[in-house]
PDB file of C-alpha atoms and ligand atoms in Angstrom:
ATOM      1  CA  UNK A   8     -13.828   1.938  15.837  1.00 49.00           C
ATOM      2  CA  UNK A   9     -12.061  -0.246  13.146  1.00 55.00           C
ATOM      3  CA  UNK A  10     -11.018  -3.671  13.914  1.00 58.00           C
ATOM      4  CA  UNK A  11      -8.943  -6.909  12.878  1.00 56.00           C
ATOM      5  CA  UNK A  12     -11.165  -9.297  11.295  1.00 57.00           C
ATOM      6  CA  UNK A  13      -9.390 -12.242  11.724  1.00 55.00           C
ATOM      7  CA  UNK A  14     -10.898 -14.423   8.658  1.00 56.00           C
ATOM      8  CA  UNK A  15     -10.734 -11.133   6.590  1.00 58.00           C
ATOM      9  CA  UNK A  16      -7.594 -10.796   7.392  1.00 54.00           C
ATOM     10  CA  UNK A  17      -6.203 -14.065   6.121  1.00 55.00           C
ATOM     11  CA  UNK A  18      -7.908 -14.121   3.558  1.00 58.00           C
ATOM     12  CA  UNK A  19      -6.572 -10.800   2.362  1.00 59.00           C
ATOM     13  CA  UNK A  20      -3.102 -11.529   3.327  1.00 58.00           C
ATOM     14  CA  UNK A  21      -1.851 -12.605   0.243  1.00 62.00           C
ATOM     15  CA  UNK A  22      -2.138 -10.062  -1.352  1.00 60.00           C
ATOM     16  CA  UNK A  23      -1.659  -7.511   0.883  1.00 61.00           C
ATOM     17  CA  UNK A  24       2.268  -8.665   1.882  1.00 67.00           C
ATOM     18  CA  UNK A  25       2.967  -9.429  -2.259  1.00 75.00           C
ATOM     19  CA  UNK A  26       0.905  -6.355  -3.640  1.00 84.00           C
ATOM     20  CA  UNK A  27      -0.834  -9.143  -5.498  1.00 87.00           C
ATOM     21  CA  UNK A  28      -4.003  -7.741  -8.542  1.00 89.00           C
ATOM     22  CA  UNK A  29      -6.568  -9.433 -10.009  1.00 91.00           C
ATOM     23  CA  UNK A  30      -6.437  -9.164 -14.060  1.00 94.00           C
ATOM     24  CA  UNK A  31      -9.924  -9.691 -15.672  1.00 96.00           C
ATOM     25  CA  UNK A  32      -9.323 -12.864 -18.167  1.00 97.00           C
ATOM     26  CA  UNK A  33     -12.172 -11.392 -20.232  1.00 97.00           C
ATOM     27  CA  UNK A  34     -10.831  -7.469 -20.552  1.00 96.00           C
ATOM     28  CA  UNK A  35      -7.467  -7.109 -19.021  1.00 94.00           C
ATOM     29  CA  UNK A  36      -8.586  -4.518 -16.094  1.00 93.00           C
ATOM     30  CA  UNK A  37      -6.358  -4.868 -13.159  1.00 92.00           C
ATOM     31  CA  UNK A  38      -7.398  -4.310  -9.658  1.00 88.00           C
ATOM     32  CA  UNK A  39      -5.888  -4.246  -6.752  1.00 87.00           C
ATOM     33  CA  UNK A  40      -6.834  -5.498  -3.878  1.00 82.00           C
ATOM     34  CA  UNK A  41      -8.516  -8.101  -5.944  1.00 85.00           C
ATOM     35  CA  UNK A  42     -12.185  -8.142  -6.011  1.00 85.00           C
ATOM     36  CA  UNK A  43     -14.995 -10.603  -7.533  1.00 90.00           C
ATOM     37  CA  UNK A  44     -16.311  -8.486  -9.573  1.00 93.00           C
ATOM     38  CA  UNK A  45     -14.250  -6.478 -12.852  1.00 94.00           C
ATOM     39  CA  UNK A  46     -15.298  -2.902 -12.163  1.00 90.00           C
ATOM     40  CA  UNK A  47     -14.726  -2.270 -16.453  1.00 93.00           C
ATOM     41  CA  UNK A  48     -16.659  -5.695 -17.540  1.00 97.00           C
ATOM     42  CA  UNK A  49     -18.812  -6.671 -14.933  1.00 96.00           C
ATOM     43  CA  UNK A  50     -17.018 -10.461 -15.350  1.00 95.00           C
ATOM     44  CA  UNK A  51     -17.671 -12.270 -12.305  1.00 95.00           C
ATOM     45  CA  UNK A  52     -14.977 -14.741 -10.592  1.00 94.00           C
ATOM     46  CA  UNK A  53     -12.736 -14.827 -13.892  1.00 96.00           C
ATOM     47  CA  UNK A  54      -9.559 -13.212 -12.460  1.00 95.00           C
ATOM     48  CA  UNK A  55      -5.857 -14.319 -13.159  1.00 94.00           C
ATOM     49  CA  UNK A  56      -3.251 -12.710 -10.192  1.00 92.00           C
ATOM     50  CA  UNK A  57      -0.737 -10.788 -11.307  1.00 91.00           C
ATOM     51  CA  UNK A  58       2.081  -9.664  -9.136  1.00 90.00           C
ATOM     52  CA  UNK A  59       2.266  -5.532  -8.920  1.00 91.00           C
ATOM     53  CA  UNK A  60       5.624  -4.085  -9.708  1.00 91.00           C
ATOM     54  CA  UNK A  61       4.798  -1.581  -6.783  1.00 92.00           C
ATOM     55  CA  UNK A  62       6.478   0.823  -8.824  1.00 95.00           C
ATOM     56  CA  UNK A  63       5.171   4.086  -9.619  1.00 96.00           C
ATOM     57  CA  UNK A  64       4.161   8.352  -9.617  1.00 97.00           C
ATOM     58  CA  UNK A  65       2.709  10.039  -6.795  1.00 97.00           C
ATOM     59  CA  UNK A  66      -0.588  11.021  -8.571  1.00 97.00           C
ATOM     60  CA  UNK A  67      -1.851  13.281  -5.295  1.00 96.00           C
ATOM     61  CA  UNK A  68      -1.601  13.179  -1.371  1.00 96.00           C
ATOM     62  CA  UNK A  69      -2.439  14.595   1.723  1.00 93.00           C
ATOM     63  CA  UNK A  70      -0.381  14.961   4.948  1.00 90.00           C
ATOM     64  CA  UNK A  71      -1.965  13.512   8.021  1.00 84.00           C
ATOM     65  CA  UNK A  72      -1.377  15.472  11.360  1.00 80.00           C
ATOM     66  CA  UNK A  73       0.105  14.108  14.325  1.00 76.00           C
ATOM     67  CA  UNK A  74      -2.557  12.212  16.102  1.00 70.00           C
ATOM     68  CA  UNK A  75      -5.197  12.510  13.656  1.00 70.00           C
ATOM     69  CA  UNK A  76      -5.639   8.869  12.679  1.00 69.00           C
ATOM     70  CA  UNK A  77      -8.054   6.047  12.524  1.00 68.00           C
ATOM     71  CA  UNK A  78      -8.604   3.988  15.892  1.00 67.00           C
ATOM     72  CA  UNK A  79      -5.626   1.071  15.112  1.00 62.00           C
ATOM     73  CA  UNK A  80      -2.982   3.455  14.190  1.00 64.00           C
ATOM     74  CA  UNK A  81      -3.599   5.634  17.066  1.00 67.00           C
ATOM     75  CA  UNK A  82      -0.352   4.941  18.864  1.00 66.00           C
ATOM     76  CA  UNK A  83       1.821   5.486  15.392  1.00 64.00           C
ATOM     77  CA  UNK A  84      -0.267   8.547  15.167  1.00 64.00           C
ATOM     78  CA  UNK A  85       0.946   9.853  18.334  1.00 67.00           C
ATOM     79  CA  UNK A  86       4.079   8.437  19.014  1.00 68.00           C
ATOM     80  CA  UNK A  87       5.110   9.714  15.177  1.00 69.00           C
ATOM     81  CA  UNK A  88       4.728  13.270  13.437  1.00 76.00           C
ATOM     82  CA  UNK A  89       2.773  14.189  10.723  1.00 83.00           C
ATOM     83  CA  UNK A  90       2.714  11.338   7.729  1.00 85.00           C
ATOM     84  CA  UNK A  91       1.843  11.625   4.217  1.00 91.00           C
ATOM     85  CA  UNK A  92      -0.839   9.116   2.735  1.00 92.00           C
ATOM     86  CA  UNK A  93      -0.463   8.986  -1.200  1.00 95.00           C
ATOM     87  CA  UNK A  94      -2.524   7.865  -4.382  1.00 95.00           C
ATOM     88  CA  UNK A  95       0.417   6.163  -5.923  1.00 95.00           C
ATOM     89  CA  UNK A  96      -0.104   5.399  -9.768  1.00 96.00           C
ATOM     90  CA  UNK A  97       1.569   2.408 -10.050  1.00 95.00           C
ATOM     91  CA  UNK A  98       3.719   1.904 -13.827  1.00 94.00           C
ATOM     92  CA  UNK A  99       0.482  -0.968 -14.266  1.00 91.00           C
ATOM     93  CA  UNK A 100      -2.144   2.152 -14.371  1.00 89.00           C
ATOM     94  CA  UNK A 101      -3.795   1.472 -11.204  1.00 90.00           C
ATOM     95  CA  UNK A 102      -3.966   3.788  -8.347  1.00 91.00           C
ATOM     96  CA  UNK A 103      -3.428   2.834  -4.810  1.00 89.00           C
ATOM     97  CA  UNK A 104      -3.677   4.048  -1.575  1.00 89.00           C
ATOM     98  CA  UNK A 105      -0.253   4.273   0.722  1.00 90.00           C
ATOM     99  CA  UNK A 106       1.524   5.698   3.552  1.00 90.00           C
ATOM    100  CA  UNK A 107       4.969   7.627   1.803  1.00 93.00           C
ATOM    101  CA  UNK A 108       7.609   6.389   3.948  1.00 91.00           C
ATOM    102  CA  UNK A 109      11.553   7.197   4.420  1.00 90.00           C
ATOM    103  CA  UNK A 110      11.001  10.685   3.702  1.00 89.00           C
ATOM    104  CA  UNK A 111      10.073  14.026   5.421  1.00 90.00           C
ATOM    105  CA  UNK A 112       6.244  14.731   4.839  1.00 90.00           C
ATOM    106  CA  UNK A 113       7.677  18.157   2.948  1.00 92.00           C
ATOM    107  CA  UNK A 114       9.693  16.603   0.384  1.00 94.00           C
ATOM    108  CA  UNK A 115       6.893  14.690  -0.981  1.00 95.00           C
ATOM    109  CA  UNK A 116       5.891  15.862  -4.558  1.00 96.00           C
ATOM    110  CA  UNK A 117       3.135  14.885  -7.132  1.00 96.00           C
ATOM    111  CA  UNK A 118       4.811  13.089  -9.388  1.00 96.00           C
ATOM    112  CA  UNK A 119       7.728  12.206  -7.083  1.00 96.00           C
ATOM    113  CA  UNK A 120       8.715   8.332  -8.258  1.00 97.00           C
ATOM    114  CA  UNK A 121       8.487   5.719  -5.654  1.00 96.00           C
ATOM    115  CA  UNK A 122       8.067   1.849  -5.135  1.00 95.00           C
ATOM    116  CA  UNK A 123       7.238  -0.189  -2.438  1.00 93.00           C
ATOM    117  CA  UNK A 124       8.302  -1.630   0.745  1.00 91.00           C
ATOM    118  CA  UNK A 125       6.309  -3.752   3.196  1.00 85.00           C
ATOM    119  CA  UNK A 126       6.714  -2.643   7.399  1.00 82.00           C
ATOM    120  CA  UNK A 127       4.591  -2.832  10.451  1.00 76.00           C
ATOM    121  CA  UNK A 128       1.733  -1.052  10.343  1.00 74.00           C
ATOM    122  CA  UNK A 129       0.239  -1.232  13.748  1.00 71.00           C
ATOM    123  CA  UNK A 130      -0.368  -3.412  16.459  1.00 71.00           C
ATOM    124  CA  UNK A 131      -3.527  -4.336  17.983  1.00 69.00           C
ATOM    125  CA  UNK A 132      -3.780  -6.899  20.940  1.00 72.00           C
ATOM    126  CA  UNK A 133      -0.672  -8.375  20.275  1.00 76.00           C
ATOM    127  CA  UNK A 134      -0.853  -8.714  16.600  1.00 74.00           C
ATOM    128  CA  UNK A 135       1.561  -6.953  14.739  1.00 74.00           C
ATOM    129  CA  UNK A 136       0.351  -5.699  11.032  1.00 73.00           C
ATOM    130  CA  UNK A 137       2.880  -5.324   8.371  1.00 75.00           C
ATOM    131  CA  UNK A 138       1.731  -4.226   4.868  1.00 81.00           C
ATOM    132  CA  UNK A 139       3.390  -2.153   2.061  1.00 87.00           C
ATOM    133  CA  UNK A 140       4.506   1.370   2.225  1.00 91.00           C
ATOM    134  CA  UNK A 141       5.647   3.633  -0.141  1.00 94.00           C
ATOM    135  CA  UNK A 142       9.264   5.257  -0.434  1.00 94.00           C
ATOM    136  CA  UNK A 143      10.998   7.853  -3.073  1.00 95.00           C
ATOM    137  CA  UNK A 144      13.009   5.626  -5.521  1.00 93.00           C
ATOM    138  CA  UNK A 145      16.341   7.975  -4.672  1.00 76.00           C
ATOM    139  CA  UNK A 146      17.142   5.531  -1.704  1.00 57.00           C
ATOM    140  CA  UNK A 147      17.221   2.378  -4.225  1.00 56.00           C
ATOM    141  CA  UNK A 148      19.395   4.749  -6.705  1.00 55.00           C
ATOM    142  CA  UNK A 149      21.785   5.978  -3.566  1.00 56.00           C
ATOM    143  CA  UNK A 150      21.906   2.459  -2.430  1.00 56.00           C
ATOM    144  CA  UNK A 151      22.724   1.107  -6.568  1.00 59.00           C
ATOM    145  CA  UNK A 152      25.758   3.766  -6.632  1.00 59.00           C
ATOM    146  CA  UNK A 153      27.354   2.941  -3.653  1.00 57.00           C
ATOM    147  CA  UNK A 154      27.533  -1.011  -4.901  1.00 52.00           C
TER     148      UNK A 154
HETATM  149 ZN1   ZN B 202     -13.246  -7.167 -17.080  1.00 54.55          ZN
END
């Protein structure tokens, strides 16, 4: 069973709500969420953050079925229908991992643009988790159009 770590989940926070990376100052690699350690270099604690434009490509994805979801999203799991989880290749090169949201788990393509949008995730004894979603880019062009 998964579980809130409280000081983890401060401490991750940050960058979770602002889709914060860590670029290495010694070869440029960006990763997100940021880590101690450059996966390309090996440079340790030498990060600058850099704020994600949590813009990007569906690169693959997978459609979860109704119910068949870890232990904290159980009640989204049931309550909801099947939802897509993507690898999103965001316009920085890095690929990260992301419910598709604001869109029928059908209409999702590889390659389909989208960018990001932070919403509750799931509750667990009273605490409510937001982090960042994914949704097609047509709602920002519909939206742009109408204005
Ligand atoms: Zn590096």
């Amino acid at each position: 069973m998964a579980y809130i770590y409280i000081p983890s989940m401060w401490r991750t926070l940050k960058p979770r709500y602002r889709l914060i990376g860590a670029k290495c100052r010694k070869c440029g690699m960006i990763c997100f969420p940021p880590r101690r350690i450059c996966m390309k270099c090996g440079e340790t604690d030498n990060f600058e953050e850099v704020k994600l434009s949590g813009r990007g490509k569906v690169y693959s994805y997978t459609i979860i079925a109704r119910g068949a979801t870890v232990y904290e999203h159980r009640r989204e799991g049931l309550s909801g229908g099947a939802f897509p989880i993507a690898l999103i290749e965001l316009e920085e090169g890095i690929r990260v991992l992301g419910q598709i949201t604001d869109c029928k788990p059908e209409e999702v393509r590889i390659g389909m643009e989208v960018e990001v949008v932070f919403r509750r995730i799931y509750e667990q004894d009273g605490i409510i988790r937001y982090g960042y979603k994914f949704r097609p880019v047509r709602f920002r062009k519909i939206k742009e159009r109408k204005a």
